[in-house]
Amino acid sequence: MTRSPTHAAALSYASKGWYVFPIAPPTAGDRESGKKPLSDKALQLFHGKDQATTDAALIDTWWSKYPGAGVGIALDKSNLVVLDVDVGKDSKGQEKKGRDSLAALEKEGELALTLTAITGGGGLHAIYDAGGAPIHALHIREGLDIISKGYIVAPPSLHYTGGQYKWSDTRPPAPVPEILRKIVGAPRPREERAKLAREAISEGGRNASIFRLGCALRDSGIGIEALARALDAENKERCKPPLDDGELRLIVDSVMTRVQPSRDVAAGAL
């Protein structure tokens, strides 16, 4: 059987014990495409990462029909933790600060060399072995997320820009660095959290703050309509001036793409 590059990659990842599923191919110019799970009624594909598998026969079935599909790796099932580094420019043309934040983080504690991918947009996925103790925290620094829930898009998937996800370091995943566990295990004091909740959000920090809140709400299992209402209320209450409806909708769509609650959390919420 002749297999496409992503088909072969999916089988290779599955052989390592990583759970994979197909990602819908990107559409040129569509920023949110190329990251969403592929759906197909005939194949009973509806649940994205929750249907991720290591079954080679099932993988062959999926990619034989969709040879151009990207590869998603379900992190929780695969016992992986990813340090996600965002670079480039956002939808408003503002520079993301992921590489600067990564450089500052490396001065705080050692980040072991590990399996690393360059994303289609030029960012980085540093992939670690969770060791049975995954950690998850969004926006630990500007442009940095620690992800163990949900999924990542893996090489050699295509990006909407025409770029391709590629491995830059193929060594096996290293254990999660202690500096990352320390960051996640050091929440803000209660008084500081309460103060931040009351403060107005100035123009330069509106998008990041609303996105961060959206990720936290989505992670708890909230649906898209309730998420949109909650973020709209926060936007009008705290953002000075508020984001317009179009910007807010882009944030909602981005949150729904980036964060998928676990099956248990979502079932409990329902």
CSV table of C-alpha atoms in Angstrom, one decimal:
chain,number,residue,atom,x,y,z
A,1,MET,CA,0.0,0.0,0.0
A,2,THR,CA,1.3,3.4,-0.9
A,3,ARG,CA,0.8,5.8,2.0
A,4,SER,CA,0.8,9.6,2.1
A,5,PRO,CA,3.4,11.3,4.4
A,6,THR,CA,0.8,12.0,7.1
A,7,HIS,CA,-0.6,8.4,6.9
A,8,ALA,CA,2.9,7.0,7.4
A,9,ALA,CA,3.5,9.5,10.2
A,10,ALA,CA,0.3,8.5,12.0
A,11,LEU,CA,1.2,4.9,11.9
A,12,SER,CA,4.7,5.7,13.2
A,13,TYR,CA,3.3,7.7,16.1
A,14,ALA,CA,0.9,5.0,17.0
A,15,SER,CA,3.7,2.5,17.1
A,16,LYS,CA,5.2,4.7,19.9
A,17,GLY,CA,2.0,4.5,21.9
A,18,TRP,CA,0.8,7.9,20.9
A,19,TYR,CA,-2.9,8.2,20.1
A,20,VAL,CA,-3.7,9.8,16.7
A,21,PHE,CA,-6.7,11.0,14.7
A,22,PRO,CA,-7.1,12.9,11.4
A,23,ILE,CA,-7.1,16.7,11.2
A,24,ALA,CA,-9.1,18.3,8.4
A,25,PRO,CA,-6.8,19.7,5.7
A,26,PRO,CA,-6.2,23.5,5.8
A,27,THR,CA,-7.8,26.1,3.5
A,28,ALA,CA,-5.3,28.7,2.2
A,29,GLY,CA,-5.8,32.0,4.0
A,30,ASP,CA,-8.2,30.6,6.6
A,31,ARG,CA,-6.4,31.1,10.0
A,32,GLU,CA,-8.5,28.6,11.9
A,33,SER,CA,-8.3,25.8,9.3
A,34,GLY,CA,-5.9,22.9,9.4
A,35,LYS,CA,-6.3,22.6,13.2
A,36,LYS,CA,-9.8,21.1,13.6
A,37,PRO,CA,-10.6,17.3,13.8
A,38,LEU,CA,-11.9,15.8,10.6
A,39,SER,CA,-15.5,14.7,10.7
A,40,ASP,CA,-17.1,12.0,8.5
A,41,LYS,CA,-20.5,10.4,9.1
A,42,ALA,CA,-19.7,7.3,7.1
A,43,LEU,CA,-16.6,6.6,9.2
A,44,GLN,CA,-18.3,7.6,12.4
A,45,LEU,CA,-15.8,10.3,13.0
A,46,PHE,CA,-17.3,12.9,15.2
A,47,HIS,CA,-15.4,13.3,18.5
A,48,GLY,CA,-12.0,14.4,17.5
A,49,LYS,CA,-9.3,13.5,20.1
A,50,ASP,CA,-11.7,11.3,22.0
A,51,GLN,CA,-11.5,8.9,19.1
A,52,ALA,CA,-7.7,9.0,18.9
A,53,THR,CA,-6.3,5.5,18.5
A,54,THR,CA,-3.1,3.4,18.2
A,55,ASP,CA,-5.0,0.8,16.1
A,56,ALA,CA,-3.1,0.5,12.8
A,57,ALA,CA,-6.1,-0.9,10.9
A,58,LEU,CA,-8.3,2.0,11.9
A,59,ILE,CA,-5.6,4.5,11.0
A,60,ASP,CA,-5.3,2.8,7.6
A,61,THR,CA,-9.1,3.2,7.1
A,62,TRP,CA,-9.1,6.9,8.0
A,63,TRP,CA,-6.1,7.9,6.0
A,64,SER,CA,-6.9,5.7,3.0
A,65,LYS,CA,-10.0,7.9,2.5
A,66,TYR,CA,-8.3,11.1,3.5
A,67,PRO,CA,-4.6,10.8,2.5
A,68,GLY,CA,-4.2,14.6,2.8
A,69,ALA,CA,-5.5,14.8,6.4
A,70,GLY,CA,-3.2,16.2,9.0
A,71,VAL,CA,-2.2,14.3,12.1
A,72,GLY,CA,-3.5,15.1,15.6
A,73,ILE,CA,-2.0,13.6,18.7
A,74,ALA,CA,-4.2,13.4,21.8
A,75,LEU,CA,-1.9,14.4,24.6
A,76,ASP,CA,-3.7,13.0,27.7
A,77,LYS,CA,-4.0,9.5,26.2
A,78,SER,CA,-0.4,9.6,25.0
A,79,ASN,CA,1.0,10.7,28.4
A,80,LEU,CA,2.6,13.8,26.8
A,81,VAL,CA,3.0,17.4,27.9
A,82,VAL,CA,3.8,20.1,25.4
A,83,LEU,CA,5.4,23.5,25.9
A,84,ASP,CA,3.7,25.5,23.1
A,85,VAL,CA,5.7,28.6,22.0
A,86,ASP,CA,3.7,31.1,19.8
A,87,VAL,CA,5.6,33.3,17.4
A,88,GLY,CA,4.9,35.5,14.4
A,89,LYS,CA,2.0,38.0,14.3
A,90,ASP,CA,-1.5,37.8,15.6
A,91,SER,CA,-4.6,38.6,13.5
A,92,LYS,CA,-4.1,42.4,14.3
A,93,GLY,CA,-0.5,42.3,13.1
A,94,GLN,CA,1.0,42.5,16.6
A,95,GLU,CA,4.2,40.5,17.3
A,96,LYS,CA,3.8,37.5,19.6
A,97,LYS,CA,6.4,37.2,22.3
A,98,GLY,CA,6.8,33.4,22.6
A,99,ARG,CA,10.6,33.3,21.8
A,100,ASP,CA,11.3,36.2,24.2
A,101,SER,CA,9.4,34.5,27.0
A,102,LEU,CA,11.1,31.2,26.2
A,103,ALA,CA,14.5,32.8,26.5
A,104,ALA,CA,13.5,34.3,29.9
A,105,LEU,CA,12.2,31.0,31.1
A,106,GLU,CA,15.4,29.2,30.2
A,107,LYS,CA,17.3,31.6,32.6
A,108,GLU,CA,15.0,30.6,35.4
A,109,GLY,CA,15.6,26.8,35.1
A,110,GLU,CA,17.0,24.2,32.8
A,111,LEU,CA,14.8,23.0,30.0
A,112,ALA,CA,16.0,19.6,28.9
A,113,LEU,CA,16.6,19.0,25.2
A,114,THR,CA,13.6,17.0,24.0
A,115,LEU,CA,11.5,16.0,21.0
A,116,THR,CA,10.7,19.4,19.3
A,117,ALA,CA,8.6,20.4,16.3
A,118,ILE,CA,8.5,23.6,14.4
A,119,THR,CA,4.8,24.4,13.8
A,120,GLY,CA,3.5,25.4,10.4
A,121,GLY,CA,3.3,29.0,11.6
A,122,GLY,CA,6.9,29.0,12.8
A,123,GLY,CA,6.3,28.4,16.5
A,124,LEU,CA,7.6,25.5,18.6
A,125,HIS,CA,6.2,22.4,20.3
A,126,ALA,CA,8.6,21.1,22.9
A,127,ILE,CA,7.2,17.6,23.7
A,128,TYR,CA,7.8,16.0,27.1
A,129,ASP,CA,7.0,12.7,28.8
A,130,ALA,CA,4.4,13.4,31.4
A,131,GLY,CA,5.6,10.4,33.5
A,132,GLY,CA,2.0,9.7,34.6
A,133,ALA,CA,1.8,13.2,36.2
A,134,PRO,CA,0.7,15.6,33.5
A,135,ILE,CA,0.5,19.4,34.0
A,136,HIS,CA,-1.6,21.9,32.2
A,137,ALA,CA,-1.5,25.7,32.4
A,138,LEU,CA,-2.3,28.3,29.7
A,139,HIS,CA,-0.4,31.6,29.4
A,140,ILE,CA,2.3,30.9,31.9
A,141,ARG,CA,4.2,33.7,30.1
A,142,GLU,CA,3.3,35.8,27.1
A,143,GLY,CA,3.2,33.4,24.2
A,144,LEU,CA,3.8,30.3,26.3
A,145,ASP,CA,1.3,27.5,27.2
A,146,ILE,CA,1.8,24.2,28.9
A,147,ILE,CA,-0.6,21.7,27.3
A,148,SER,CA,-1.5,18.2,28.4
A,149,LYS,CA,-5.2,18.3,27.7
A,150,GLY,CA,-6.6,18.4,24.2
A,151,TYR,CA,-4.2,17.8,21.3
A,152,ILE,CA,-1.5,19.1,19.0
A,153,VAL,CA,-1.1,19.1,15.2
A,154,ALA,CA,2.0,17.1,14.4
A,155,PRO,CA,4.4,16.8,11.5
A,156,PRO,CA,4.2,16.6,8.5
A,157,SER,CA,0.7,18.2,8.6
A,158,LEU,CA,0.2,21.3,6.5
A,159,HIS,CA,-0.5,24.8,7.8
A,160,TYR,CA,-3.0,27.3,6.3
A,161,THR,CA,-0.1,29.5,5.2
A,162,GLY,CA,1.3,26.7,3.1
A,163,GLY,CA,4.0,25.9,5.6
A,164,GLN,CA,4.5,22.5,7.1
A,165,TYR,CA,5.0,21.2,10.6
A,166,LYS,CA,8.5,19.7,10.9
A,167,TRP,CA,10.6,18.0,13.5
A,168,SER,CA,13.7,20.0,14.5
A,169,ASP,CA,14.8,17.5,17.2
A,170,THR,CA,13.8,13.8,17.0
A,171,ARG,CA,15.2,12.6,20.3
A,172,PRO,CA,12.7,10.8,22.6
A,173,PRO,CA,10.5,13.0,24.9
A,174,ALA,CA,12.4,14.0,28.0
A,175,PRO,CA,10.7,14.1,31.4
A,176,VAL,CA,8.8,17.3,32.2
A,177,PRO,CA,11.4,19.9,33.4
A,178,GLU,CA,11.1,20.8,37.1
A,179,ILE,CA,10.8,24.5,36.2
A,180,LEU,CA,7.6,23.9,34.4
A,181,ARG,CA,6.2,21.9,37.3
A,182,LYS,CA,7.2,24.6,39.7
A,183,ILE,CA,5.4,27.3,37.6
A,184,VAL,CA,2.2,25.3,37.5
A,185,GLY,CA,2.4,24.4,41.2
A,186,ALA,CA,2.8,28.1,42.3
A,187,PRO,CA,-0.6,29.7,41.9
A,188,ARG,CA,-1.1,33.4,42.6
A,189,PRO,CA,-2.0,34.4,46.2
A,190,ARG,CA,-5.7,34.8,46.8
A,191,GLU,CA,-5.4,38.5,47.4
A,192,GLU,CA,-3.6,39.0,44.1
A,193,ARG,CA,-6.1,36.9,42.2
A,194,ALA,CA,-9.0,39.0,43.7
A,195,LYS,CA,-7.2,42.2,42.8
A,196,LEU,CA,-6.7,41.1,39.2
A,197,ALA,CA,-10.3,40.1,38.9
A,198,ARG,CA,-11.4,43.7,39.8
A,199,GLU,CA,-8.9,45.6,37.7
A,200,ALA,CA,-9.9,47.1,34.4
A,201,ILE,CA,-8.1,45.6,31.3
A,202,SER,CA,-6.3,48.2,29.3
A,203,GLU,CA,-6.2,48.3,25.5
A,204,GLY,CA,-2.9,46.5,25.1
A,205,GLY,CA,-4.0,43.5,27.2
A,206,ARG,CA,-7.6,43.0,26.2
A,207,ASN,CA,-7.2,40.1,23.7
A,208,ALA,CA,-4.8,38.1,25.8
A,209,SER,CA,-6.9,38.5,29.0
A,210,ILE,CA,-10.2,37.6,27.4
A,211,PHE,CA,-8.5,34.7,25.6
A,212,ARG,CA,-7.0,33.4,28.9
A,213,LEU,CA,-10.4,33.6,30.6
A,214,GLY,CA,-12.0,31.8,27.6
A,215,CYS,CA,-9.5,29.0,27.8
A,216,ALA,CA,-10.2,28.5,31.5
A,217,LEU,CA,-13.9,28.4,31.0
A,218,ARG,CA,-13.7,26.0,28.0
A,219,ASP,CA,-11.4,23.7,29.9
A,220,SER,CA,-14.2,23.4,32.5
A,221,GLY,CA,-16.6,22.1,29.8
A,222,ILE,CA,-18.5,25.2,28.9
A,223,GLY,CA,-20.2,25.2,25.5
A,224,ILE,CA,-19.7,27.8,22.7
A,225,GLU,CA,-22.8,29.9,23.3
A,226,ALA,CA,-22.3,30.1,27.1
A,227,LEU,CA,-18.7,30.9,26.4
A,228,ALA,CA,-19.6,33.7,24.1
A,229,ARG,CA,-22.0,35.2,26.6
A,230,ALA,CA,-19.5,35.0,29.5
A,231,LEU,CA,-16.7,36.6,27.5
A,232,ASP,CA,-19.1,39.3,26.2
A,233,ALA,CA,-20.0,40.2,29.8
A,234,GLU,CA,-16.4,40.3,30.9
A,235,ASN,CA,-15.4,42.3,27.9
A,236,LYS,CA,-18.1,45.0,28.6
A,237,GLU,CA,-17.4,45.0,32.3
A,238,ARG,CA,-13.6,45.2,32.4
A,239,CYS,CA,-12.1,46.1,29.0
A,240,LYS,CA,-11.4,49.8,28.5
A,241,PRO,CA,-12.6,50.3,25.8
A,242,PRO,CA,-14.4,47.0,25.1
A,243,LEU,CA,-13.4,44.8,22.1
A,244,ASP,CA,-15.8,45.0,19.2
A,245,ASP,CA,-18.1,42.0,18.4
A,246,GLY,CA,-16.0,40.8,15.6
A,247,GLU,CA,-12.8,40.6,17.7
A,248,LEU,CA,-14.7,38.9,20.5
A,249,ARG,CA,-16.0,36.3,18.1
A,250,LEU,CA,-12.5,35.5,16.8
A,251,ILE,CA,-11.4,34.9,20.4
A,252,VAL,CA,-14.3,32.6,21.0
A,253,ASP,CA,-13.5,30.6,17.8
A,254,SER,CA,-9.9,30.5,18.7
A,255,VAL,CA,-10.6,29.1,22.2
A,256,MET,CA,-12.9,26.5,20.8
A,257,THR,CA,-10.2,25.4,18.4
A,258,ARG,CA,-7.3,25.4,20.9
A,259,VAL,CA,-9.0,23.9,24.0
A,260,GLN,CA,-11.0,20.7,24.2
A,261,PRO,CA,-12.2,19.6,27.7
A,262,SER,CA,-11.6,16.1,28.7
A,263,ARG,CA,-14.4,13.6,28.2
A,264,ASP,CA,-15.0,13.3,31.9
A,265,VAL,CA,-15.2,17.1,32.4
A,266,ALA,CA,-17.5,17.6,29.5
A,267,ALA,CA,-19.8,14.7,30.6
A,268,GLY,CA,-20.0,16.1,34.1
A,269,ALA,CA,-20.8,19.6,32.7
A,270,LEU,CA,-23.6,18.2,30.6
